[in-house]
CSV table of C-alpha atoms in Angstrom, one decimal:
chain,number,residue,atom,x,y,z
A,1,LEU,CA,-21.3,-10.5,9.3
A,2,ALA,CA,-19.4,-13.2,7.4
A,3,LYS,CA,-15.6,-13.3,8.3
A,4,THR,CA,-13.0,-13.8,5.5
A,5,THR,CA,-9.8,-15.4,5.7
A,6,GLN,CA,-7.0,-15.0,3.1
A,7,PRO,CA,-3.2,-15.6,2.7
A,8,ILE,CA,-1.2,-12.8,4.4
A,9,SER,CA,1.1,-12.4,1.6
A,10,MET,CA,2.1,-14.0,-1.9
A,11,ASP,CA,5.0,-13.3,-4.2
A,12,SER,CA,4.9,-13.9,-7.8
A,13,TYR,CA,7.0,-13.4,-11.0
A,14,GLU,CA,6.2,-11.0,-13.5
A,15,GLY,CA,4.0,-12.4,-16.3
A,16,GLN,CA,2.5,-15.3,-14.1
A,17,GLU,CA,-1.0,-15.9,-13.4
A,18,VAL,CA,-1.8,-15.3,-9.7
A,19,ASN,CA,-4.8,-16.8,-7.9
A,20,ILE,CA,-5.7,-15.3,-4.4
A,21,THR,CA,-8.3,-17.5,-2.5
A,22,CYS,CA,-10.6,-16.3,0.2
A,23,SER,CA,-12.6,-18.3,2.6
A,24,HIS,CA,-15.9,-17.1,3.8
A,25,ASN,CA,-17.5,-20.1,5.4
A,26,ASN,CA,-20.4,-18.2,6.9
A,27,ILE,CA,-21.6,-16.2,3.8
A,28,ALA,CA,-25.3,-15.4,3.9
A,29,THR,CA,-27.8,-15.7,1.1
A,30,ASN,CA,-27.7,-12.2,0.1
A,31,ASP,CA,-24.0,-11.5,0.4
A,32,TYR,CA,-21.9,-10.6,-2.5
A,33,ILE,CA,-18.1,-11.1,-2.8
A,34,THR,CA,-16.1,-8.2,-3.6
A,35,TRP,CA,-12.4,-7.6,-4.1
A,36,TYR,CA,-10.5,-4.3,-3.5
A,37,GLN,CA,-6.9,-3.4,-4.3
A,38,GLN,CA,-4.9,-0.9,-2.4
A,39,PHE,CA,-1.6,0.5,-3.5
A,40,PRO,CA,0.8,2.0,-1.0
A,41,SER,CA,-0.2,5.4,0.1
A,42,GLN,CA,-3.6,5.3,-1.8
A,43,GLY,CA,-7.1,4.4,-1.0
A,44,PRO,CA,-8.7,1.1,-1.9
A,45,ARG,CA,-10.1,0.6,-5.5
A,46,PHE,CA,-12.8,-1.7,-6.5
A,47,ILE,CA,-11.6,-4.5,-8.7
A,48,ILE,CA,-14.4,-7.0,-9.1
A,49,GLN,CA,-17.6,-8.2,-7.7
A,50,GLY,CA,-19.7,-11.4,-7.9
A,51,TYR,CA,-22.3,-13.6,-6.5
A,52,LYS,CA,-22.0,-16.9,-7.9
A,53,THR,CA,-20.0,-18.8,-10.7
A,54,LYS,CA,-17.6,-16.7,-12.7
A,55,VAL,CA,-17.2,-13.0,-13.2
A,56,THR,CA,-14.6,-11.5,-15.6
A,57,ASN,CA,-13.6,-7.8,-16.4
A,58,GLU,CA,-10.7,-6.3,-18.0
A,59,VAL,CA,-8.6,-6.5,-14.8
A,60,ALA,CA,-9.5,-9.8,-13.2
A,61,SER,CA,-11.6,-12.8,-12.9
A,62,LEU,CA,-13.4,-14.0,-9.8
A,63,PHE,CA,-14.3,-17.8,-9.4
A,64,ILE,CA,-17.1,-18.7,-7.0
A,65,PRO,CA,-17.8,-22.4,-6.4
A,66,ALA,CA,-21.6,-23.5,-5.9
A,67,ASP,CA,-21.5,-23.4,-2.1
A,68,ARG,CA,-19.9,-19.9,-2.2
A,69,LYS,CA,-17.9,-20.8,1.0
A,70,SER,CA,-14.8,-19.4,-0.9
A,71,SER,CA,-13.7,-17.4,-3.8
A,72,THR,CA,-10.6,-17.0,-5.9
A,73,LEU,CA,-9.4,-13.9,-7.5
A,74,SER,CA,-7.4,-14.5,-10.5
A,75,LEU,CA,-4.9,-11.9,-12.1
A,76,PRO,CA,-3.6,-12.8,-15.4
A,77,ARG,CA,-0.1,-12.0,-16.4
A,78,VAL,CA,0.8,-9.9,-13.4
A,79,SER,CA,3.4,-6.9,-13.8
A,80,LEU,CA,5.3,-5.1,-11.3
A,81,SER,CA,2.5,-2.6,-11.1
A,82,ASP,CA,0.2,-5.2,-9.6
A,83,THR,CA,2.1,-5.1,-6.4
A,84,ALA,CA,-0.4,-4.1,-3.9
A,85,VAL,CA,-2.9,-5.3,-1.1
A,86,TYR,CA,-5.9,-7.3,-2.1
A,87,TYR,CA,-8.9,-7.4,0.2
A,88,CYS,CA,-11.8,-9.8,0.0
A,89,LEU,CA,-15.0,-8.6,1.3
A,90,VAL,CA,-18.3,-10.2,1.9
A,91,GLY,CA,-21.5,-8.6,2.6
A,92,ASP,CA,-24.7,-6.9,1.4
A,93,MET,CA,-23.1,-4.2,-0.8
A,94,ALA,CA,-25.9,-1.8,-1.0
A,95,GLY,CA,-24.9,1.6,-1.3
A,96,ALA,CA,-25.6,2.6,2.2
A,97,ASN,CA,-23.6,-0.2,3.9
A,98,ASN,CA,-20.1,0.3,5.3
A,99,LEU,CA,-17.5,-2.2,4.0
A,100,PHE,CA,-15.7,-4.6,6.6
A,101,PHE,CA,-12.1,-5.0,5.5
A,102,GLY,CA,-9.8,-8.0,6.6
A,103,THR,CA,-6.1,-7.8,6.8
A,104,GLY,CA,-5.8,-8.5,3.1
A,105,THR,CA,-3.3,-10.3,1.0
A,106,ARG,CA,0.0,-8.4,0.2
A,107,LEU,CA,1.0,-9.3,-3.3
A,108,THR,CA,4.6,-8.7,-4.4
A,109,VAL,CA,5.4,-9.1,-8.0
A,110,ILE,CA,9.0,-9.8,-8.7
A,111,PRO,CA,10.8,-9.0,-11.9
B,1,GLY,CA,-15.8,16.0,-9.4
B,2,GLU,CA,-15.1,12.6,-10.4
B,3,GLU,CA,-12.9,11.6,-7.7
B,4,VAL,CA,-12.9,11.7,-3.9
B,5,ALA,CA,-10.9,14.7,-2.8
B,6,GLN,CA,-9.4,14.8,0.7
B,7,THR,CA,-7.2,17.5,2.4
B,8,PRO,CA,-4.8,17.8,3.8
B,9,LYS,CA,-2.6,14.9,2.6
B,10,HIS,CA,-0.6,15.0,5.9
B,11,LEU,CA,-1.4,16.6,9.3
B,12,VAL,CA,1.0,16.6,12.3
B,13,ARG,CA,-0.5,17.5,15.6
B,14,GLY,CA,0.8,17.3,19.2
B,15,GLU,CA,-1.1,15.3,21.7
B,16,GLY,CA,-4.1,17.3,22.9
B,17,GLN,CA,-4.2,19.5,19.9
B,18,LYS,CA,-7.2,19.4,17.5
B,19,ALA,CA,-7.2,18.0,14.0
B,20,LYS,CA,-9.7,18.7,11.3
B,21,LEU,CA,-10.0,16.6,8.0
B,22,TYR,CA,-11.9,17.3,4.9
B,23,CYS,CA,-13.5,15.2,2.2
B,24,ALA,CA,-15.3,16.1,-1.1
B,25,PRO,CA,-17.3,13.2,-2.3
B,26,ILE,CA,-18.0,12.6,-5.9
B,27,LYS,CA,-20.8,14.6,-7.3
B,28,GLY,CA,-24.1,13.0,-7.2
B,29,HIS,CA,-23.1,10.4,-4.7
B,30,SER,CA,-25.5,10.3,-1.7
B,31,TYR,CA,-23.5,8.3,0.8
B,32,VAL,CA,-20.2,9.4,2.6
B,33,PHE,CA,-18.0,7.1,4.9
B,34,TRP,CA,-15.0,7.6,6.9
B,35,TYR,CA,-12.6,4.8,7.9
B,36,GLN,CA,-9.5,4.8,9.8
B,37,GLN,CA,-6.6,2.6,8.7
B,38,VAL,CA,-4.0,1.7,11.2
B,39,LEU,CA,-0.9,-0.6,11.2
B,40,LYS,CA,-1.1,-4.0,9.4
B,41,ASN,CA,-3.8,-2.7,7.0
B,42,GLU,CA,-6.5,-2.9,9.4
B,43,PHE,CA,-9.6,-0.6,8.6
B,44,LYS,CA,-12.0,0.6,11.1
B,45,PHE,CA,-15.5,2.1,9.8
B,46,LEU,CA,-16.2,5.3,11.6
B,47,ILE,CA,-19.2,7.0,10.4
B,48,SER,CA,-21.4,7.4,7.4
B,49,PHE,CA,-23.7,10.0,6.0
B,50,GLN,CA,-26.6,10.1,3.6
B,51,ASN,CA,-26.4,13.5,2.2
B,52,GLU,CA,-26.1,15.7,5.3
B,53,ASN,CA,-27.7,13.2,7.8
B,54,VAL,CA,-25.7,10.7,9.9
B,55,PHE,CA,-26.6,7.3,8.6
B,56,ASP,CA,-24.4,5.1,10.8
B,57,GLU,CA,-22.1,6.2,13.7
B,58,THR,CA,-21.6,3.0,15.4
B,59,GLY,CA,-17.7,3.1,14.8
B,60,MET,CA,-17.2,6.7,16.4
B,61,PRO,CA,-15.4,7.2,19.4
B,62,LYS,CA,-17.8,9.8,20.4
B,63,GLU,CA,-15.8,11.6,23.3
B,64,ARG,CA,-13.6,13.2,20.9
B,65,PHE,CA,-14.5,12.6,17.5
B,66,SER,CA,-17.2,14.4,15.5
B,67,ALA,CA,-18.2,14.7,11.9
B,68,LYS,CA,-20.3,16.6,9.4
B,69,CYS,CA,-21.6,16.8,6.1
B,70,LEU,CA,-23.2,20.1,5.5
B,71,PRO,CA,-24.8,21.3,1.8
B,72,ASN,CA,-22.4,22.8,-0.4
B,73,SER,CA,-19.4,22.1,1.8
B,74,PRO,CA,-17.0,19.5,2.0
B,75,CYS,CA,-17.5,16.8,4.8
B,76,SER,CA,-15.4,17.0,7.8
B,77,LEU,CA,-14.0,14.8,10.5
B,78,GLU,CA,-12.8,16.5,13.6
B,79,ILE,CA,-10.9,15.2,16.7
B,80,GLN,CA,-10.6,17.1,19.7
B,81,ALA,CA,-7.6,16.6,22.0
B,82,THR,CA,-5.9,14.0,19.8
B,83,LYS,CA,-4.2,11.2,21.4
B,84,LEU,CA,-1.0,9.1,20.1
B,85,GLU,CA,-3.3,6.2,19.1
B,86,ASP,CA,-5.5,8.5,16.7
B,87,SER,CA,-2.2,8.4,14.3
B,88,ALA,CA,-3.4,6.6,11.2
B,89,VAL,CA,-4.6,7.2,7.7
B,90,TYR,CA,-8.2,8.4,7.6
B,91,PHE,CA,-10.0,7.5,4.2
B,92,CYS,CA,-13.3,8.9,3.0
B,93,ALA,CA,-15.3,7.2,0.5
B,94,SER,CA,-18.4,7.8,-1.4
B,95,SER,CA,-21.1,5.7,-3.1
B,96,GLN,CA,-24.1,6.2,-5.1
B,97,SER,CA,-27.6,5.7,-3.4
B,98,SER,CA,-28.9,2.2,-4.7
B,99,GLY,CA,-31.6,-0.2,-3.8
B,100,GLY,CA,-29.7,-3.1,-5.1
B,101,PRO,CA,-27.2,-5.3,-3.4
B,102,SER,CA,-24.2,-4.4,-5.2
B,103,ASN,CA,-22.3,-1.1,-5.2
B,104,GLU,CA,-18.8,0.1,-5.1
B,105,GLN,CA,-17.4,2.6,-2.9
B,106,PHE,CA,-14.9,5.4,-4.2
B,107,PHE,CA,-12.1,6.0,-1.8
B,108,GLY,CA,-9.9,9.3,-1.6
B,109,PRO,CA,-6.3,9.3,-1.4
B,110,GLY,CA,-6.5,9.7,2.5
B,111,THR,CA,-5.1,12.0,5.1
B,112,ARG,CA,-2.3,10.7,7.1
B,113,LEU,CA,-2.5,12.1,10.7
B,114,THR,CA,0.4,11.8,13.0
B,115,VAL,CA,0.1,12.8,16.7
B,116,LEU,CA,3.4,13.4,18.3
């Protein structure tokens, strides 16, 4: 199972773009990269998923270099409501497989 | 329903007492997962079900923990003789069956268990 490493915490001002990088040197060929967001007192929520290059949805963008040993979650123009813990997960995300969460990155958005 | 429902929201038990947690997965989802989240955001996978059958129970402390997913009933996670270290937030998640490699799990709001 590919181990992930991400910063423990980050601070950002409102309106700025936030980039959270995750390292996963031992990613396997059939592994996907998935990011979840967890607000206090709530369950994790799926944000975005990708395999290679760039993926964008209405919430975030995910950049994955060609070697796939790292990935960067990009949150455009963060607001106070984006304060949460962001988890990078790597693995075969077939519906039957359980998820392996690391310790995540605690993002604090400052007014 | 369209959301994973978990009850109760909070549960307080004295050491040695039994605790039972419930989860109603999203209708139509074939897989149900139980996770335990303790301090410092660490998640531990406990058990998963494919419909009413145990799919993966490698994370379950089998001496005191048990779980069921019966037809037409909420899934349940039961802890016999709770210990202080069982204090955590227990999350239930569900997902659709898929032969593909990418899928998302939908999490419930969790049950916070406090063992005194």
